[in-house]
Short mmCIF file of C-alpha atoms in Angstrom, two decimals:
data_model
loop_
_atom_site.label_atom_id
_atom_site.label_comp_id
_atom_site.label_asym_id
_atom_site.label_seq_id
_atom_site.Cartn_x
_atom_site.Cartn_y
_atom_site.Cartn_z
CA MET A 1 -262.61 35.11 147.83
CA LEU A 2 -259.38 34.47 145.96
CA GLU A 3 -259.31 38.13 144.99
CA SER A 4 -258.19 39.07 148.46
CA TYR A 5 -254.92 37.29 147.71
CA VAL A 6 -254.07 39.49 144.72
CA PRO A 7 -252.34 42.13 146.91
CA ILE A 8 -250.31 39.37 148.54
CA PHE A 9 -249.05 38.05 145.21
CA VAL A 10 -248.23 41.60 144.19
CA MET A 11 -246.31 42.06 147.44
CA ILE A 12 -244.27 38.91 146.97
CA ALA A 13 -243.58 39.61 143.29
CA GLY A 14 -242.72 43.21 144.15
CA GLY A 15 -240.32 42.06 146.85
CA VAL A 16 -238.54 39.74 144.41
CA ILE A 17 -238.36 42.46 141.75
CA PHE A 18 -237.01 44.92 144.32
CA GLY A 19 -234.28 42.44 145.31
CA VAL A 20 -233.31 41.66 141.70
CA VAL A 21 -233.19 45.34 140.76
CA MET A 22 -230.99 46.15 143.76
CA VAL A 23 -228.55 43.34 142.93
CA LYS A 24 -228.43 44.37 139.26
CA LEU A 25 -227.93 48.05 140.13
CA ASN A 26 -225.01 47.06 142.29
CA GLU A 27 -223.52 45.07 139.40
CA TRP A 28 -223.83 48.07 137.07
CA PHE A 29 -222.58 50.78 139.40
CA GLY A 30 -219.92 48.89 141.28
CA PRO A 31 -216.36 48.47 139.99
CA HIS A 32 -215.13 45.11 138.66
CA ARG A 33 -211.48 44.51 139.52
CA PRO A 34 -211.24 40.87 140.55
CA ASN A 35 -208.00 39.20 141.51
CA ASP A 36 -207.09 35.82 142.95
CA GLU A 37 -206.65 37.02 146.51
CA LYS A 38 -209.92 38.91 146.51
CA LEU A 39 -211.88 35.95 145.18
CA SER A 40 -210.45 33.42 147.62
CA THR A 41 -212.53 32.25 150.56
CA TYR A 42 -212.21 34.47 153.63
CA GLU A 43 -210.61 32.71 156.55
CA SER A 44 -209.36 35.55 158.74
CA GLY A 45 -206.35 36.15 156.50
CA MET A 46 -205.12 32.53 156.57
CA GLU A 47 -204.75 30.27 153.54
CA PRO A 48 -208.11 28.47 153.29
CA ILE A 49 -207.84 24.86 154.47
CA ARG A 50 -210.02 22.34 152.63
CA SER A 51 -213.60 23.00 151.67
CA ALA A 52 -216.44 24.12 153.92
CA ARG A 53 -218.69 21.41 152.49
CA GLU A 54 -217.85 18.77 155.04
CA ARG A 55 -219.83 16.88 157.62
CA PHE A 56 -221.39 18.95 160.35
CA SER A 57 -222.90 18.02 163.69
CA VAL A 58 -225.88 15.69 163.58
CA LYS A 59 -227.53 17.92 166.22
CA PHE A 60 -228.77 20.31 163.56
CA TYR A 61 -230.45 17.44 161.77
CA MET A 62 -232.09 16.26 164.99
CA VAL A 63 -233.47 19.73 165.65
CA ALA A 64 -234.92 19.84 162.15
CA MET A 65 -236.67 16.49 162.65
CA LEU A 66 -238.05 17.44 166.06
CA PHE A 67 -239.23 20.73 164.58
CA ILE A 68 -241.26 18.93 161.92
CA LEU A 69 -242.91 16.70 164.55
CA PHE A 70 -243.88 19.57 166.82
CA ASP A 71 -244.80 21.91 164.01
CA ILE A 72 -247.35 19.47 162.64
CA GLU A 73 -248.87 19.36 166.10
CA VAL A 74 -249.04 23.16 166.19
CA VAL A 75 -250.89 23.06 162.87
CA PHE A 76 -253.45 20.73 164.45
CA LEU A 77 -253.93 23.22 167.28
CA TYR A 78 -254.85 26.14 165.01
CA PRO A 79 -258.31 25.06 163.84
CA TRP A 80 -259.07 23.81 167.34
CA ALA A 81 -258.10 27.15 168.89
CA VAL A 82 -260.22 29.15 166.45
CA SER A 83 -263.36 27.14 167.18
CA PHE A 84 -262.58 26.59 170.85
CA LYS A 85 -265.66 28.44 172.10
CA GLN A 86 -268.01 26.29 170.01
CA LEU A 87 -266.33 22.99 170.92
CA GLY A 88 -266.78 23.50 174.65
CA LEU A 89 -265.70 20.94 177.26
CA GLY A 90 -265.55 17.99 174.85
CA GLY A 91 -263.09 19.76 172.59
CA PHE A 92 -260.96 20.79 175.53
CA VAL A 93 -260.72 17.26 176.95
CA THR A 94 -259.88 15.82 173.53
CA MET A 95 -257.10 18.30 173.01
CA ALA A 96 -255.84 17.86 176.58
CA VAL A 97 -255.41 14.14 175.90
CA PHE A 98 -253.62 14.94 172.64
CA ILE A 99 -251.26 17.37 174.37
CA PHE A 100 -250.66 14.85 177.17
CA VAL A 101 -249.57 12.20 174.64
CA LEU A 102 -247.39 14.82 173.01
CA PHE A 103 -245.82 15.67 176.36
CA LEU A 104 -244.98 11.96 176.86
CA GLY A 105 -243.09 12.00 173.57
CA TYR A 106 -241.46 15.29 174.52
CA PHE A 107 -240.15 13.93 177.82
CA TYR A 108 -238.93 10.79 176.06
CA VAL A 109 -236.93 12.96 173.66
CA TRP A 110 -235.65 15.01 176.57
CA ARG A 111 -234.57 11.93 178.59
CA LYS A 112 -232.89 10.46 175.51
CA GLY A 113 -230.73 13.59 175.41
CA ALA A 114 -231.84 14.83 172.01
CA LEU A 115 -232.27 18.34 173.40
CA GLU A 116 -228.76 18.55 174.89
CA TRP A 117 -226.15 20.79 173.28
CA ASP A 118 -222.54 20.64 174.37
CA MET B 1 -259.51 42.44 138.27
CA GLY B 2 -257.36 44.93 136.40
CA SER B 3 -258.20 47.76 138.78
CA LEU B 4 -257.55 45.45 141.74
CA LEU B 5 -254.10 44.73 140.36
CA LEU B 6 -253.46 48.42 139.82
CA ILE B 7 -254.54 49.27 143.37
CA SER B 8 -252.32 46.51 144.70
CA VAL B 9 -249.33 47.80 142.77
CA ILE B 10 -249.94 51.34 144.06
CA LYS B 11 -250.28 49.99 147.60
CA PHE B 12 -247.05 48.05 147.17
CA VAL B 13 -245.09 51.05 145.92
CA ALA B 14 -246.41 53.26 148.73
CA TYR B 15 -245.73 50.55 151.26
CA VAL B 16 -242.18 49.86 150.08
CA SER B 17 -241.28 53.52 150.22
CA ILE B 18 -242.69 53.77 153.74
CA VAL B 19 -240.83 50.65 154.84
CA LEU B 20 -237.54 51.79 153.33
CA VAL B 21 -237.78 55.18 155.02
CA THR B 22 -238.71 53.49 158.30
CA VAL B 23 -235.88 51.01 158.00
CA ILE B 24 -233.41 53.79 157.32
CA MET B 25 -234.76 55.66 160.34
CA LEU B 26 -234.49 52.46 162.40
CA VAL B 27 -230.84 52.04 161.48
CA TYR B 28 -230.23 55.67 162.41
CA ALA B 29 -232.17 55.28 165.67
CA GLU B 30 -230.22 52.17 166.52
CA ARG B 31 -226.89 53.90 165.98
CA ARG B 32 -227.90 56.96 167.95
CA VAL B 33 -229.41 54.99 170.84
CA SER B 34 -226.39 52.70 171.01
CA ALA B 35 -224.13 55.74 171.02
CA PHE B 36 -226.19 57.26 173.81
CA ILE B 37 -225.95 54.05 175.84
CA GLN B 38 -222.19 53.83 175.28
CA ASN B 39 -221.63 57.51 176.03
CA ARG B 40 -220.66 58.42 172.43
CA LEU B 41 -222.17 60.82 169.92
CA GLY B 42 -222.96 58.48 167.05
CA PRO B 43 -223.48 59.63 163.45
CA ASN B 44 -224.13 63.40 163.49
CA ARG B 45 -222.43 64.81 160.36
CA VAL B 46 -224.56 63.94 157.33
CA GLY B 47 -227.65 66.12 157.24
CA PRO B 48 -229.33 67.60 160.31
CA TRP B 49 -228.34 65.53 163.39
CA GLY B 50 -226.89 62.94 161.01
CA LEU B 51 -230.35 61.93 159.81
CA PHE B 52 -229.14 61.05 156.31
CA GLN B 53 -226.31 58.80 157.47
CA ALA B 54 -228.09 55.51 156.72
CA LEU B 55 -229.25 56.80 153.33
CA VAL B 56 -225.70 57.70 152.38
CA ASP B 57 -224.58 54.28 153.55
CA VAL B 58 -226.97 52.66 151.07
CA VAL B 59 -225.49 54.76 148.26
CA LYS B 60 -222.02 53.77 149.41
CA LEU B 61 -222.97 50.08 149.31
CA LEU B 62 -224.39 50.60 145.83
CA LEU B 63 -221.02 51.84 144.58
CA LYS B 64 -219.05 48.95 146.08
CA GLU B 65 -217.74 45.99 144.14
CA ASP B 66 -219.94 42.90 144.15
CA ILE B 67 -217.47 40.13 145.04
CA VAL B 68 -218.50 36.49 144.56
CA PRO B 69 -215.77 34.17 145.86
CA LYS B 70 -214.62 31.71 143.21
CA ASN B 71 -215.53 28.68 145.36
CA ALA B 72 -219.04 29.98 145.92
CA TYR B 73 -222.02 28.67 143.97
CA LYS B 74 -223.02 31.83 142.16
CA PRO B 75 -226.73 31.28 141.32
CA VAL B 76 -227.60 30.50 144.93
CA HIS B 77 -225.22 33.16 146.22
CA ASP B 78 -227.20 35.71 144.19
CA LEU B 79 -230.56 34.23 145.09
CA ALA B 80 -230.17 34.19 148.90
CA PRO B 81 -230.36 37.97 149.57
CA ILE B 82 -233.28 38.25 147.14
CA ILE B 83 -235.21 35.61 149.10
CA SER B 84 -234.44 37.40 152.35
CA ILE B 85 -235.62 40.80 151.17
CA ALA B 86 -238.70 39.48 149.34
CA VAL B 87 -239.82 37.63 152.46
CA ALA B 88 -239.10 40.59 154.70
CA LEU B 89 -241.03 42.99 152.48
CA SER B 90 -244.09 40.81 151.96
CA THR B 91 -244.84 39.93 155.59
CA PHE B 92 -246.36 43.28 156.44
CA ALA B 93 -249.19 42.81 153.92
CA VAL B 94 -251.75 41.50 156.40
CA ILE B 95 -251.13 43.88 159.32
CA PRO B 96 -254.03 46.30 159.94
CA PHE B 97 -252.52 49.67 160.75
CA GLY B 98 -255.85 51.35 161.34
CA ASN B 99 -259.58 50.76 161.41
CA THR B 100 -261.69 51.63 158.37
CA ILE B 101 -261.46 55.09 156.87
CA GLU B 102 -263.89 56.78 154.51
CA LEU B 103 -262.22 57.66 151.21
CA PHE B 104 -264.22 58.98 148.24
CA GLY B 105 -267.46 57.76 149.79
CA THR B 106 -266.39 54.13 150.42
CA GLN B 107 -265.18 52.48 153.58
CA VAL B 108 -261.59 51.34 153.08
CA LYS B 109 -259.92 48.92 155.46
CA LEU B 110 -256.49 50.17 156.42
CA MET B 111 -254.56 47.03 155.56
CA ILE B 112 -252.90 45.92 152.35
CA ALA B 113 -254.38 42.45 151.96
CA ASP B 114 -257.59 41.55 153.79
CA VAL B 115 -257.30 37.75 153.88
CA ASN B 116 -259.17 35.47 156.26
CA VAL B 117 -256.07 33.55 157.42
CA GLY B 118 -253.82 36.51 158.20
CA ILE B 119 -251.88 34.85 161.00
CA LEU B 120 -251.20 31.69 159.03
CA TYR B 121 -249.88 33.82 156.18
CA LEU B 122 -247.56 35.66 158.56
CA LEU B 123 -246.21 32.45 160.06
CA SER B 124 -245.70 30.71 156.74
CA ILE B 125 -243.94 33.64 155.09
CA THR B 126 -241.66 34.35 158.05
CA SER B 127 -240.60 30.70 158.07
CA LEU B 128 -239.52 31.08 154.43
CA GLY B 129 -236.95 33.58 155.68
CA VAL B 130 -234.86 30.65 156.92
CA TYR B 131 -234.07 29.79 153.31
CA GLY B 132 -232.35 33.09 152.64
CA VAL B 133 -230.03 32.67 155.61
CA THR B 134 -229.33 28.96 155.12
CA LEU B 135 -228.70 29.23 151.38
CA ALA B 136 -226.43 32.22 151.93
CA GLY B 137 -224.41 30.23 154.45
CA TRP B 138 -224.19 27.16 152.27
CA SER B 139 -223.51 28.78 148.92
CA SER B 140 -220.62 30.92 150.19
CA ASN B 141 -218.53 27.80 150.74
CA ASN B 142 -216.96 29.42 153.76
CA LYS B 143 -216.72 27.74 157.16
CA TYR B 144 -217.94 30.77 159.09
CA SER B 145 -220.85 31.26 156.72
CA LEU B 146 -221.86 27.63 156.85
CA LEU B 147 -221.79 27.52 160.64
CA GLY B 148 -223.67 30.79 160.85
CA GLY B 149 -226.30 29.56 158.41
CA LEU B 150 -226.75 26.24 160.23
CA ARG B 151 -226.98 27.84 163.63
CA SER B 152 -229.43 30.34 162.32
CA SER B 153 -231.72 27.77 160.74
CA ALA B 154 -231.71 25.68 163.93
CA GLN B 155 -232.47 28.76 166.00
CA LEU B 156 -235.19 30.05 163.70
CA ILE B 157 -237.08 26.76 163.53
CA SER B 158 -236.76 26.19 167.29
CA TYR B 159 -238.25 29.54 168.16
CA GLU B 160 -240.83 29.34 165.42
CA LEU B 161 -242.47 26.58 167.45
CA SER B 162 -242.81 28.73 170.55
CA MET B 163 -243.98 31.59 168.38
CA GLY B 164 -246.72 29.49 166.79
CA LEU B 165 -247.77 28.10 170.16
CA SER B 166 -247.92 31.52 171.84
CA ILE B 167 -250.34 32.69 169.17
CA ILE B 168 -252.68 29.76 169.95
CA GLY B 169 -253.66 31.41 173.24
CA VAL B 170 -254.58 34.62 171.43
CA LEU B 171 -256.59 32.68 168.86
CA MET B 172 -258.54 30.90 171.60
CA VAL B 173 -259.47 34.21 173.21
CA CYS B 174 -260.35 35.94 169.93
CA GLY B 175 -261.69 32.95 167.98
CA THR B 176 -260.50 34.13 164.56
CA LEU B 177 -257.47 34.08 162.28
CA ARG B 178 -258.19 37.52 160.83
CA LEU B 179 -255.86 40.13 162.21
CA ASP B 180 -258.41 42.95 161.88
CA GLN B 181 -260.93 40.91 163.90
CA ILE B 182 -258.28 40.25 166.54
CA VAL B 183 -257.70 43.98 166.90
CA LEU B 184 -261.46 44.63 167.02
CA HIS B 185 -261.74 42.05 169.79
CA GLN B 186 -259.21 44.07 171.78
CA THR B 187 -261.21 47.31 171.53
CA THR B 188 -263.67 46.21 174.23
CA TYR B 189 -263.19 46.86 177.95
CA LEU B 190 -262.86 44.50 180.87
CA TRP B 191 -264.88 45.47 183.95
CA GLY B 192 -265.76 48.62 182.07
CA TRP B 193 -262.34 50.29 182.27
CA LEU B 194 -259.37 48.03 181.39
CA PRO B 195 -258.82 47.77 177.61
CA ALA B 196 -259.11 44.08 176.68
CA TRP B 197 -255.69 44.01 175.08
CA ASN B 198 -254.24 40.55 174.81
CA ILE B 199 -251.25 41.57 176.90
CA PHE B 200 -253.64 41.58 179.87
CA LEU B 201 -255.57 38.50 178.80
CA GLN B 202 -252.52 36.48 177.72
CA PRO B 203 -249.48 37.78 179.63
CA VAL B 204 -247.54 34.51 179.33
CA ALA B 205 -248.16 34.33 175.60
CA PHE B 206 -247.03 37.95 175.25
CA PHE B 207 -243.83 37.21 177.12
CA THR B 208 -242.97 34.09 175.12
CA PHE B 209 -243.94 35.71 171.84
CA PHE B 210 -241.72 38.67 172.57
CA ILE B 211 -238.73 36.43 173.30
CA ALA B 212 -239.43 34.38 170.18
CA ALA B 213 -239.64 37.59 168.16
CA PHE B 214 -236.16 38.54 169.33
CA ALA B 215 -234.89 35.14 168.24
CA GLU B 216 -236.72 35.22 164.90
CA THR B 217 -235.25 38.59 164.00
CA ASN B 218 -231.74 37.47 165.01
CA ARG B 219 -231.43 40.34 167.44
CA LEU B 220 -229.23 40.30 170.47
CA PRO B 221 -229.41 38.45 172.92
CA PHE B 222 -230.17 35.89 170.19
CA ASP B 223 -227.82 37.02 167.43
CA LEU B 224 -225.84 33.78 167.43
CA PRO B 225 -225.96 33.47 163.61
CA GLU B 226 -223.66 36.49 163.44
CA ALA B 227 -221.86 36.48 166.79
CA GLU B 228 -218.94 38.57 165.51
CA PRO B 229 -216.29 37.32 167.97
CA GLU B 230 -216.64 33.70 166.83
CA LEU B 231 -218.10 33.70 163.33
CA VAL B 232 -216.84 36.97 161.77
CA GLY B 233 -220.02 37.99 159.94
CA GLY B 234 -221.87 34.68 160.15
CA TYR B 235 -223.89 33.83 157.07
CA HIS B 236 -223.08 37.11 155.30
CA THR B 237 -219.31 36.94 155.72
CA GLU B 238 -218.79 36.53 151.96
CA TYR B 239 -221.27 39.21 150.90
CA THR B 240 -220.33 42.68 149.74
CA GLY B 241 -222.05 45.72 148.33
CA LEU B 242 -225.81 45.85 148.08
CA LYS B 243 -226.18 42.08 148.47
CA PHE B 244 -224.91 42.57 151.99
CA GLY B 245 -227.12 45.65 152.17
CA LEU B 246 -230.17 43.56 151.28
CA PHE B 247 -229.55 41.23 154.23
CA PHE B 248 -229.16 44.30 156.39
CA LEU B 249 -232.40 45.83 155.09
CA ALA B 250 -234.19 42.51 155.49
CA GLU B 251 -233.08 42.28 159.11
CA TYR B 252 -234.46 45.70 159.93
CA ALA B 253 -237.61 45.14 157.89
CA ASN B 254 -238.16 41.95 159.88
CA MET B 255 -237.73 43.89 163.08
CA PHE B 256 -240.28 46.41 161.82
CA THR B 257 -242.76 43.64 161.04
CA ALA B 258 -242.10 41.86 164.34
CA GLY B 259 -242.91 45.07 166.18
CA ALA B 260 -246.07 45.49 164.12
CA VAL B 261 -247.18 41.93 164.83
CA ILE B 262 -246.58 42.32 168.56
CA THR B 263 -248.55 45.56 168.51
CA THR B 264 -251.40 43.97 166.59
CA LEU B 265 -251.67 40.74 168.53
CA PHE B 266 -251.00 41.92 172.06
CA LEU B 267 -250.97 45.68 172.39
CA GLY B 268 -254.35 46.44 170.90
CA GLY B 269 -253.16 47.39 167.41
CA TRP B 270 -254.60 50.78 166.47
CA HIS B 271 -256.81 50.94 169.54
CA LEU B 272 -256.43 54.13 171.59
CA PRO B 273 -258.26 53.55 174.88
CA TYR B 274 -261.27 55.84 175.46
CA ALA B 275 -260.68 57.69 172.16
CA GLU B 276 -264.17 56.71 171.00
CA TYR B 277 -265.65 58.83 173.82
CA LEU B 278 -263.88 61.98 172.65
CA GLY B 279 -266.61 62.71 170.11
CA LEU B 280 -264.29 63.13 167.13
CA SER B 281 -265.45 62.85 163.54
CA PRO B 282 -264.89 59.35 162.05
CA THR B 283 -262.08 60.57 159.79
CA MET B 284 -260.25 62.27 162.64
CA LEU B 285 -260.66 59.15 164.77
CA SER B 286 -259.19 56.98 161.99
CA ILE B 287 -256.20 59.25 161.64
CA LEU B 288 -255.73 59.25 165.40
CA GLN B 289 -255.84 55.46 165.41
CA VAL B 290 -253.20 55.19 162.68
CA LEU B 291 -251.02 57.53 164.72
CA THR B 292 -251.62 55.39 167.81
CA PHE B 293 -250.45 52.35 165.88
CA CYS B 294 -247.30 54.19 164.79
CA VAL B 295 -246.53 55.34 168.34
CA LYS B 296 -246.95 51.83 169.75
CA LEU B 297 -244.77 50.45 166.95
CA VAL B 298 -242.03 53.00 167.61
CA LEU B 299 -242.06 52.21 171.33
CA VAL B 300 -241.73 48.49 170.66
CA GLU B 301 -238.86 49.11 168.24
CA LEU B 302 -237.09 51.33 170.78
CA PHE B 303 -237.41 48.55 173.30
CA PHE B 304 -235.84 46.14 170.78
CA ILE B 305 -232.93 48.55 170.32
CA VAL B 306 -232.36 49.19 174.01
CA VAL B 307 -232.37 45.45 174.72
CA ARG B 308 -229.82 44.86 171.99
CA TRP B 309 -227.35 47.30 173.49
CA THR B 310 -227.76 46.45 177.15
CA ILE B 311 -227.95 42.65 177.35
CA PRO B 312 -225.09 40.22 176.64
CA ARG B 313 -225.36 37.37 174.15
CA PHE B 314 -226.39 33.84 175.12
CA ARG B 315 -224.19 30.83 174.51
CA TYR B 316 -225.55 28.56 171.81
CA ASP B 317 -226.44 25.70 174.17
CA GLN B 318 -228.23 28.13 176.47
CA LEU B 319 -230.16 29.46 173.51
CA MET B 320 -231.34 26.02 172.42
CA ASN B 321 -232.13 25.08 176.03
CA ILE B 322 -234.37 28.10 176.47
CA GLY B 323 -236.09 27.36 173.18
CA TRP B 324 -236.77 23.69 173.74
CA LYS B 325 -236.83 23.20 177.51
CA VAL B 326 -238.43 26.42 178.75
CA MET B 327 -240.39 28.10 175.98
CA LEU B 328 -241.99 25.00 174.49
CA PRO B 329 -243.47 23.53 177.73
CA LEU B 330 -244.40 27.02 178.90
CA THR B 331 -246.38 27.82 175.76
CA LEU B 332 -248.08 24.41 175.73
CA ALA B 333 -249.03 24.83 179.40
CA ASN B 334 -250.36 28.29 178.57
CA VAL B 335 -252.67 26.79 175.95
CA LEU B 336 -254.06 24.29 178.47
CA VAL B 337 -254.46 26.84 181.26
CA THR B 338 -256.14 29.30 178.91
CA GLY B 339 -258.57 26.59 177.82
CA ALA B 340 -259.38 25.59 181.39
CA VAL B 341 -259.90 29.19 182.54
CA MET B 342 -262.10 30.01 179.56
CA LEU B 343 -264.29 26.97 180.26
CA LEU B 344 -264.57 27.96 183.93
CA ILE B 345 -265.64 31.51 183.04
CA GLN B 346 -268.26 30.25 180.60
#
């Protein structure tokens, strides 16, 4: 059972090794002539103003939270979808109620303006 | 165990070489098709018809200086492209590119890893790709990079929802998470003549999945993370040399995988309609099916390329609106309608 995952681990490890080797090769073959101007942050040729690590819009955070809520619900749907044919009408009604409740929350979020970008 | 590991390593090496060649061909195809659309010639000097252009570009990137800005956080700056490429290379593992083939007297399934939760693996690994982009944006300590990385992560997670929900419809029809079983399910015929491909059974899911695939691969019209006019290079503004090249490779490898997933889930995978009536030997049929898969994949990729060069970019608010206010309700409604119709038919 677990043996079928061996190729997957090899793939992931191989991908990482490939990436590391490429980066290292670049370090070996490429020239190294750093200077202050070259190492400064790129800001379209202007003198960089302050750091980039400042506060950013809370919208991104909201999207991340909403994503977690809805993604968990998608995870619930997977096992249900796979065994849909066995569950029959009962399973369908149960999930319809679940999705209806979810839709209520979705419209609440929508009306509250959490999905607006300006 | 040891032989399994060895076979896996061989598969990986073969697979990576195929992917790299394909990616290089994809870059070339993209440049030639875009040139054709814009009434130019495109690369035509290096090798016959300029075929080696992308290969030479990789060598050029290899010989470039690797610049890490002094305000950047170096460990993460180095790590980000590695995450991107590792994720992009490992997603293809579960895609069946053919039915079984008889090799040395045993039936071999033409897929790298035959796991029973193929789709879940695909979804989980592709969502890891967000880390590469976000960490690249954050670690560069550059305003363009940070904005590009943030936008990208918001976009990727928004469209991941619609992507996951579109697949639900397919799972309900096929009743399995194994990708090879899903393809097998599509080899039957409806009313005796129409191949039961999921594009016919689940047209809405196909449509939403296709749009989500564009967004997940950061392709135009959804390439807001890069959006050259406003964000310079987006999350890879501060990357040079092969580290930049790795992001580039990862993007095209993702496009390759997205095309393969679309082919597998909706376009019948390796299924060539009516080929089983031709009376070919099993080996010939297998080879024909692998070729069919390749042809379908190439057509999907060409469609990706043509769309990129003919459609303008969305604004960011439009992009998020489509993701949350159109795609999400549409995919959820599709799940309910599919369920209702399936119950009625039974």
